[in-house]
mmCIF file of N, CA and C in Angstrom:
data_model
loop_
_atom_site.group_PDB
_atom_site.id
_atom_site.type_symbol
_atom_site.label_atom_id
_atom_site.label_comp_id
_atom_site.label_asym_id
_atom_site.label_seq_id
_atom_site.Cartn_x
_atom_site.Cartn_y
_atom_site.Cartn_z
ATOM 1 N N UNK A 960 61.019 158.134 163.334
ATOM 2 C CA UNK A 960 60.873 157.772 164.722
ATOM 3 C C UNK A 960 59.575 157.022 164.978
ATOM 4 N N UNK A 961 58.538 157.313 164.212
ATOM 5 C CA UNK A 961 57.269 156.627 164.468
ATOM 6 C C UNK A 961 57.389 155.131 164.188
ATOM 7 N N UNK A 962 58.220 154.753 163.224
ATOM 8 C CA UNK A 962 58.435 153.330 162.949
ATOM 9 C C UNK A 962 59.124 152.683 164.140
ATOM 10 N N UNK A 963 60.167 153.315 164.647
ATOM 11 C CA UNK A 963 60.872 152.778 165.816
ATOM 12 C C UNK A 963 59.935 152.694 167.011
ATOM 13 N N UNK A 964 59.121 153.698 167.205
ATOM 14 C CA UNK A 964 58.175 153.698 168.323
ATOM 15 C C UNK A 964 57.229 152.497 168.221
ATOM 16 N N UNK A 965 56.789 152.175 167.013
ATOM 17 C CA UNK A 965 55.898 151.018 166.848
ATOM 18 C C UNK A 965 56.646 149.711 167.078
ATOM 19 N N UNK A 966 57.903 149.642 166.631
ATOM 20 C CA UNK A 966 58.696 148.422 166.818
ATOM 21 C C UNK A 966 58.973 148.183 168.296
ATOM 22 N N UNK A 967 59.407 149.218 168.989
ATOM 23 C CA UNK A 967 59.765 149.090 170.403
ATOM 24 C C UNK A 967 58.518 149.060 171.280
ATOM 25 N N UNK A 968 57.464 149.757 170.908
ATOM 26 C CA UNK A 968 56.188 149.834 171.631
ATOM 27 C C UNK A 968 56.389 149.956 173.137
ATOM 28 N N UNK A 969 56.600 151.172 173.620
ATOM 29 C CA UNK A 969 56.876 151.374 175.041
ATOM 30 C C UNK A 969 55.787 150.850 175.968
ATOM 31 N N UNK A 970 54.578 150.642 175.466
ATOM 32 C CA UNK A 970 53.492 150.160 176.319
ATOM 33 C C UNK A 970 53.575 148.660 176.602
ATOM 34 N N UNK A 971 54.428 147.947 175.881
ATOM 35 C CA UNK A 971 54.565 146.504 176.071
ATOM 36 C C UNK A 971 55.929 146.190 176.686
ATOM 37 N N UNK A 972 55.989 145.966 177.997
ATOM 38 C CA UNK A 972 57.279 145.710 178.640
ATOM 39 C C UNK A 972 57.861 144.365 178.210
ATOM 40 N N UNK A 973 59.177 144.323 178.049
ATOM 41 C CA UNK A 973 59.832 143.061 177.726
ATOM 42 C C UNK A 973 61.235 142.983 178.302
ATOM 43 N N UNK A 974 61.729 144.051 178.871
ATOM 44 C CA UNK A 974 63.103 144.086 179.359
ATOM 45 C C UNK A 974 63.200 143.500 180.759
ATOM 46 N N UNK A 975 64.324 142.828 181.023
ATOM 47 C CA UNK A 975 64.581 142.401 182.395
ATOM 48 C C UNK A 975 64.824 143.650 183.234
ATOM 49 N N UNK A 976 64.691 143.517 184.538
ATOM 50 C CA UNK A 976 64.905 144.666 185.423
ATOM 51 C C UNK A 976 66.325 145.202 185.278
ATOM 52 N N UNK A 977 67.310 144.314 185.173
ATOM 53 C CA UNK A 977 68.701 144.762 185.021
ATOM 54 C C UNK A 977 68.905 145.515 183.711
ATOM 55 N N UNK A 978 68.339 144.994 182.632
ATOM 56 C CA UNK A 978 68.470 145.672 181.335
ATOM 57 C C UNK A 978 67.783 147.029 181.372
ATOM 58 N N UNK A 979 66.608 147.076 181.971
ATOM 59 C CA UNK A 979 65.869 148.341 182.062
ATOM 60 C C UNK A 979 66.663 149.374 182.850
ATOM 61 N N UNK A 980 67.220 148.959 183.983
ATOM 62 C CA UNK A 980 68.022 149.901 184.785
ATOM 63 C C UNK A 980 69.251 150.374 184.009
ATOM 64 N N UNK A 981 69.854 149.491 183.230
ATOM 65 C CA UNK A 981 70.998 149.879 182.409
ATOM 66 C C UNK A 981 70.625 150.926 181.374
ATOM 67 N N UNK A 982 69.495 150.744 180.721
ATOM 68 C CA UNK A 982 69.034 151.714 179.723
ATOM 69 C C UNK A 982 68.734 153.055 180.377
ATOM 70 N N UNK A 983 68.164 153.026 181.577
ATOM 71 C CA UNK A 983 67.845 154.279 182.268
ATOM 72 C C UNK A 983 69.098 155.039 182.694
ATOM 73 N N UNK A 984 70.229 154.355 182.782
ATOM 74 C CA UNK A 984 71.488 155.041 183.124
ATOM 75 C C UNK A 984 72.143 155.709 181.917
ATOM 76 N N UNK A 985 71.681 155.384 180.715
ATOM 77 C CA UNK A 985 72.265 155.985 179.513
ATOM 78 C C UNK A 985 71.903 157.462 179.440
ATOM 79 N N UNK A 986 72.892 158.282 179.126
ATOM 80 C CA UNK A 986 72.628 159.715 178.964
ATOM 81 C C UNK A 986 73.771 160.351 178.185
ATOM 82 N N UNK A 987 73.513 161.539 177.700
ATOM 83 C CA UNK A 987 74.556 162.304 177.030
ATOM 84 C C UNK A 987 75.557 162.786 178.068
ATOM 85 N N UNK A 988 76.826 162.771 177.716
ATOM 86 C CA UNK A 988 77.862 163.294 178.592
ATOM 87 C C UNK A 988 77.874 164.816 178.578
ATOM 88 N N UNK A 989 78.669 165.373 179.465
ATOM 89 C CA UNK A 989 78.734 166.831 179.608
ATOM 90 C C UNK A 989 79.158 167.514 178.304
ATOM 91 N N UNK A 990 80.135 166.949 177.613
ATOM 92 C CA UNK A 990 80.611 167.565 176.366
ATOM 93 C C UNK A 990 79.508 167.571 175.306
ATOM 94 N N UNK A 991 78.755 166.481 175.229
ATOM 95 C CA UNK A 991 77.657 166.429 174.258
ATOM 96 C C UNK A 991 76.545 167.404 174.626
ATOM 97 N N UNK A 992 76.218 167.498 175.905
ATOM 98 C CA UNK A 992 75.176 168.459 176.321
ATOM 99 C C UNK A 992 75.606 169.887 175.993
ATOM 100 N N UNK A 993 76.884 170.184 176.219
ATOM 101 C CA UNK A 993 77.399 171.521 175.899
ATOM 102 C C UNK A 993 77.297 171.779 174.396
ATOM 103 N N UNK A 994 77.671 170.783 173.599
ATOM 104 C CA UNK A 994 77.615 170.942 172.148
ATOM 105 C C UNK A 994 76.167 171.105 171.669
ATOM 106 N N UNK A 995 75.250 170.330 172.240
ATOM 107 C CA UNK A 995 73.840 170.468 171.861
ATOM 108 C C UNK A 995 73.331 171.869 172.165
ATOM 109 N N UNK A 996 73.711 172.408 173.315
ATOM 110 C CA UNK A 996 73.292 173.772 173.672
ATOM 111 C C UNK A 996 73.867 174.796 172.709
ATOM 112 N N UNK A 997 75.136 174.617 172.321
ATOM 113 C CA UNK A 997 75.754 175.528 171.354
ATOM 114 C C UNK A 997 74.999 175.486 170.023
ATOM 115 N N UNK A 998 74.726 174.270 169.561
ATOM 116 C CA UNK A 998 74.013 174.124 168.290
ATOM 117 C C UNK A 998 72.598 174.686 168.377
ATOM 118 N N UNK A 999 71.929 174.464 169.493
ATOM 119 C CA UNK A 999 70.570 174.998 169.669
ATOM 120 C C UNK A 999 70.588 176.524 169.663
ATOM 121 N N UNK A 1000 71.575 177.118 170.333
ATOM 122 C CA UNK A 1000 71.694 178.581 170.345
ATOM 123 C C UNK A 1000 71.904 179.121 168.931
ATOM 124 N N UNK A 1001 72.818 178.478 168.180
ATOM 125 C CA UNK A 1001 73.073 178.913 166.808
ATOM 126 C C UNK A 1001 71.832 178.725 165.935
ATOM 127 N N UNK A 1002 71.094 177.657 166.184
ATOM 128 C CA UNK A 1002 69.877 177.396 165.414
ATOM 129 C C UNK A 1002 68.835 178.478 165.674
ATOM 130 N N UNK A 1003 68.653 178.843 166.938
ATOM 131 C CA UNK A 1003 67.686 179.903 167.278
ATOM 132 C C UNK A 1003 68.081 181.229 166.640
ATOM 133 N N UNK A 1004 69.382 181.453 166.505
ATOM 134 C CA UNK A 1004 69.872 182.690 165.897
ATOM 135 C C UNK A 1004 69.889 182.608 164.371
ATOM 136 N N UNK A 1005 69.550 181.433 163.819
ATOM 137 C CA UNK A 1005 69.557 181.261 162.370
ATOM 138 C C UNK A 1005 70.950 181.234 161.784
ATOM 139 N N UNK A 1006 71.936 180.758 162.542
ATOM 140 C CA UNK A 1006 73.335 180.812 162.115
ATOM 141 C C UNK A 1006 73.959 179.427 161.911
ATOM 142 N N UNK A 1007 73.155 178.372 161.834
ATOM 143 C CA UNK A 1007 73.707 177.025 161.665
ATOM 144 C C UNK A 1007 74.237 176.823 160.253
ATOM 145 N N UNK A 1008 75.417 176.236 160.160
ATOM 146 C CA UNK A 1008 75.960 175.806 158.875
ATOM 147 C C UNK A 1008 75.312 174.458 158.541
ATOM 148 N N UNK A 1009 75.322 174.063 157.271
ATOM 149 C CA UNK A 1009 74.708 172.775 156.897
ATOM 150 C C UNK A 1009 75.269 171.586 157.682
ATOM 151 N N UNK A 1010 76.568 171.566 157.912
ATOM 152 C CA UNK A 1010 77.149 170.449 158.677
ATOM 153 C C UNK A 1010 76.673 170.466 160.127
ATOM 154 N N UNK A 1011 76.495 171.665 160.668
ATOM 155 C CA UNK A 1011 76.002 171.778 162.045
ATOM 156 C C UNK A 1011 74.530 171.377 162.133
ATOM 157 N N UNK A 1012 73.784 171.678 161.086
ATOM 158 C CA UNK A 1012 72.377 171.278 161.057
ATOM 159 C C UNK A 1012 72.262 169.751 161.083
ATOM 160 N N UNK A 1013 73.119 169.088 160.307
ATOM 161 C CA UNK A 1013 73.137 167.621 160.317
ATOM 162 C C UNK A 1013 73.538 167.096 161.691
ATOM 163 N N UNK A 1014 74.523 167.738 162.302
ATOM 164 C CA UNK A 1014 74.965 167.329 163.637
ATOM 165 C C UNK A 1014 73.826 167.479 164.651
ATOM 166 N N UNK A 1015 73.129 168.605 164.600
ATOM 167 C CA UNK A 1015 72.004 168.829 165.504
ATOM 168 C C UNK A 1015 70.899 167.804 165.250
ATOM 169 N N UNK A 1016 70.616 167.530 163.987
ATOM 170 C CA UNK A 1016 69.612 166.514 163.653
ATOM 171 C C UNK A 1016 69.999 165.152 164.228
ATOM 172 N N UNK A 1017 71.286 164.824 164.170
ATOM 173 C CA UNK A 1017 71.748 163.552 164.736
ATOM 174 C C UNK A 1017 71.551 163.518 166.246
ATOM 175 N N UNK A 1018 71.869 164.610 166.924
ATOM 176 C CA UNK A 1018 71.636 164.671 168.374
ATOM 177 C C UNK A 1018 70.150 164.493 168.685
ATOM 178 N N UNK A 1019 69.318 165.155 167.904
ATOM 179 C CA UNK A 1019 67.874 165.055 168.122
ATOM 180 C C UNK A 1019 67.406 163.616 167.923
ATOM 181 N N UNK A 1020 67.869 162.992 166.859
ATOM 182 C CA UNK A 1020 67.471 161.614 166.555
ATOM 183 C C UNK A 1020 67.918 160.655 167.663
ATOM 184 N N UNK A 1021 69.156 160.801 168.116
ATOM 185 C CA UNK A 1021 69.656 159.949 169.200
ATOM 186 C C UNK A 1021 68.862 160.209 170.481
ATOM 187 N N UNK A 1022 68.580 161.467 170.766
ATOM 188 C CA UNK A 1022 67.796 161.807 171.953
ATOM 189 C C UNK A 1022 66.400 161.205 171.908
ATOM 190 N N UNK A 1023 65.774 161.249 170.742
ATOM 191 C CA UNK A 1023 64.441 160.656 170.595
ATOM 192 C C UNK A 1023 64.496 159.140 170.771
ATOM 193 N N UNK A 1024 65.507 158.517 170.180
ATOM 194 C CA UNK A 1024 65.669 157.069 170.319
ATOM 195 C C UNK A 1024 65.888 156.696 171.777
ATOM 196 N N UNK A 1025 66.745 157.442 172.445
ATOM 197 C CA UNK A 1025 66.998 157.197 173.863
ATOM 198 C C UNK A 1025 65.719 157.371 174.677
ATOM 199 N N UNK A 1026 64.944 158.385 174.358
ATOM 200 C CA UNK A 1026 63.685 158.613 175.060
ATOM 201 C C UNK A 1026 62.710 157.453 174.896
ATOM 202 N N UNK A 1027 62.621 156.915 173.688
ATOM 203 C CA UNK A 1027 61.739 155.774 173.436
ATOM 204 C C UNK A 1027 62.209 154.560 174.229
ATOM 205 N N UNK A 1028 63.515 154.288 174.186
ATOM 206 C CA UNK A 1028 64.055 153.138 174.916
ATOM 207 C C UNK A 1028 63.878 153.293 176.420
ATOM 208 N N UNK A 1029 64.062 154.507 176.920
ATOM 209 C CA UNK A 1029 63.911 154.720 178.355
ATOM 210 C C UNK A 1029 62.448 154.622 178.783
ATOM 211 N N UNK A 1030 61.544 155.021 177.919
ATOM 212 C CA UNK A 1030 60.127 154.834 178.208
ATOM 213 C C UNK A 1030 59.817 153.345 178.327
ATOM 214 N N UNK A 1031 60.364 152.562 177.406
ATOM 215 C CA UNK A 1031 60.197 151.109 177.446
ATOM 216 C C UNK A 1031 60.790 150.551 178.732
ATOM 217 N N UNK A 1032 61.939 151.047 179.130
ATOM 218 C CA UNK A 1032 62.599 150.573 180.348
ATOM 219 C C UNK A 1032 61.756 150.884 181.580
ATOM 220 N N UNK A 1033 61.209 152.091 181.655
ATOM 221 C CA UNK A 1033 60.368 152.455 182.804
ATOM 222 C C UNK A 1033 59.123 151.569 182.874
ATOM 223 N N UNK A 1034 58.512 151.318 181.720
ATOM 224 C CA UNK A 1034 57.331 150.442 181.690
ATOM 225 C C UNK A 1034 57.696 149.023 182.126
ATOM 226 N N UNK A 1035 58.859 148.556 181.691
ATOM 227 C CA UNK A 1035 59.295 147.210 182.067
ATOM 228 C C UNK A 1035 59.518 147.107 183.565
ATOM 229 N N UNK A 1036 60.149 148.118 184.158
ATOM 230 C CA UNK A 1036 60.361 148.111 185.610
ATOM 231 C C UNK A 1036 59.032 148.176 186.352
ATOM 232 N N UNK A 1037 58.129 148.998 185.865
ATOM 233 C CA UNK A 1037 56.813 149.108 186.495
ATOM 234 C C UNK A 1037 56.088 147.761 186.439
ATOM 235 N N UNK A 1038 56.126 147.105 185.293
ATOM 236 C CA UNK A 1038 55.463 145.805 185.146
ATOM 237 C C UNK A 1038 56.108 144.765 186.051
ATOM 238 N N UNK A 1039 57.426 144.835 186.182
ATOM 239 C CA UNK A 1039 58.139 143.901 187.057
ATOM 240 C C UNK A 1039 57.720 144.096 188.510
ATOM 241 N N UNK A 1040 57.637 145.358 188.942
ATOM 242 C CA UNK A 1040 57.212 145.646 190.321
ATOM 243 C C UNK A 1040 55.773 145.188 190.550
ATOM 244 N N UNK A 1041 54.917 145.433 189.567
ATOM 245 C CA UNK A 1041 53.514 145.026 189.700
ATOM 246 C C UNK A 1041 53.385 143.508 189.763
ATOM 247 N N UNK A 1042 54.174 142.803 188.956
ATOM 248 C CA UNK A 1042 54.131 141.338 188.965
ATOM 249 C C UNK A 1042 54.602 140.797 190.311
ATOM 250 N N UNK A 1043 55.647 141.412 190.864
ATOM 251 C CA UNK A 1043 56.150 140.975 192.170
ATOM 252 C C UNK A 1043 55.116 141.212 193.260
ATOM 253 N N UNK A 1044 54.418 142.344 193.204
ATOM 254 C CA UNK A 1044 53.429 142.641 194.245
ATOM 255 C C UNK A 1044 52.223 141.705 194.143
ATOM 256 N N UNK A 1045 51.916 141.233 192.941
ATOM 257 C CA UNK A 1045 50.816 140.276 192.780
ATOM 258 C C UNK A 1045 51.167 138.914 193.362
ATOM 259 N N UNK A 1046 52.459 138.571 193.292
ATOM 260 C CA UNK A 1046 52.910 137.270 193.780
ATOM 261 C C UNK A 1046 53.297 137.297 195.245
ATOM 262 N N UNK A 1047 53.213 138.448 195.871
ATOM 263 C CA UNK A 1047 53.594 138.558 197.289
ATOM 264 C C UNK A 1047 52.418 138.341 198.204
#
């Protein structure tokens, strides 16, 4: 994830406002959230099977990636608003 964080660099906005808003709308659906909670519960109880551990790792990785992209999107929207206020 640290490599992706450096590539995307959330501190440097580059997304259009429409693209940023689209990224901010991305989220896990109800079924995925339920499954993540089930896997987390089993993990806390020490009962995860190897395939479930991989599944949980995948959810974590996707969640981290989404978090990085959404951070970039928020920064891009903030920069867009600031640029507009400077030109007003």
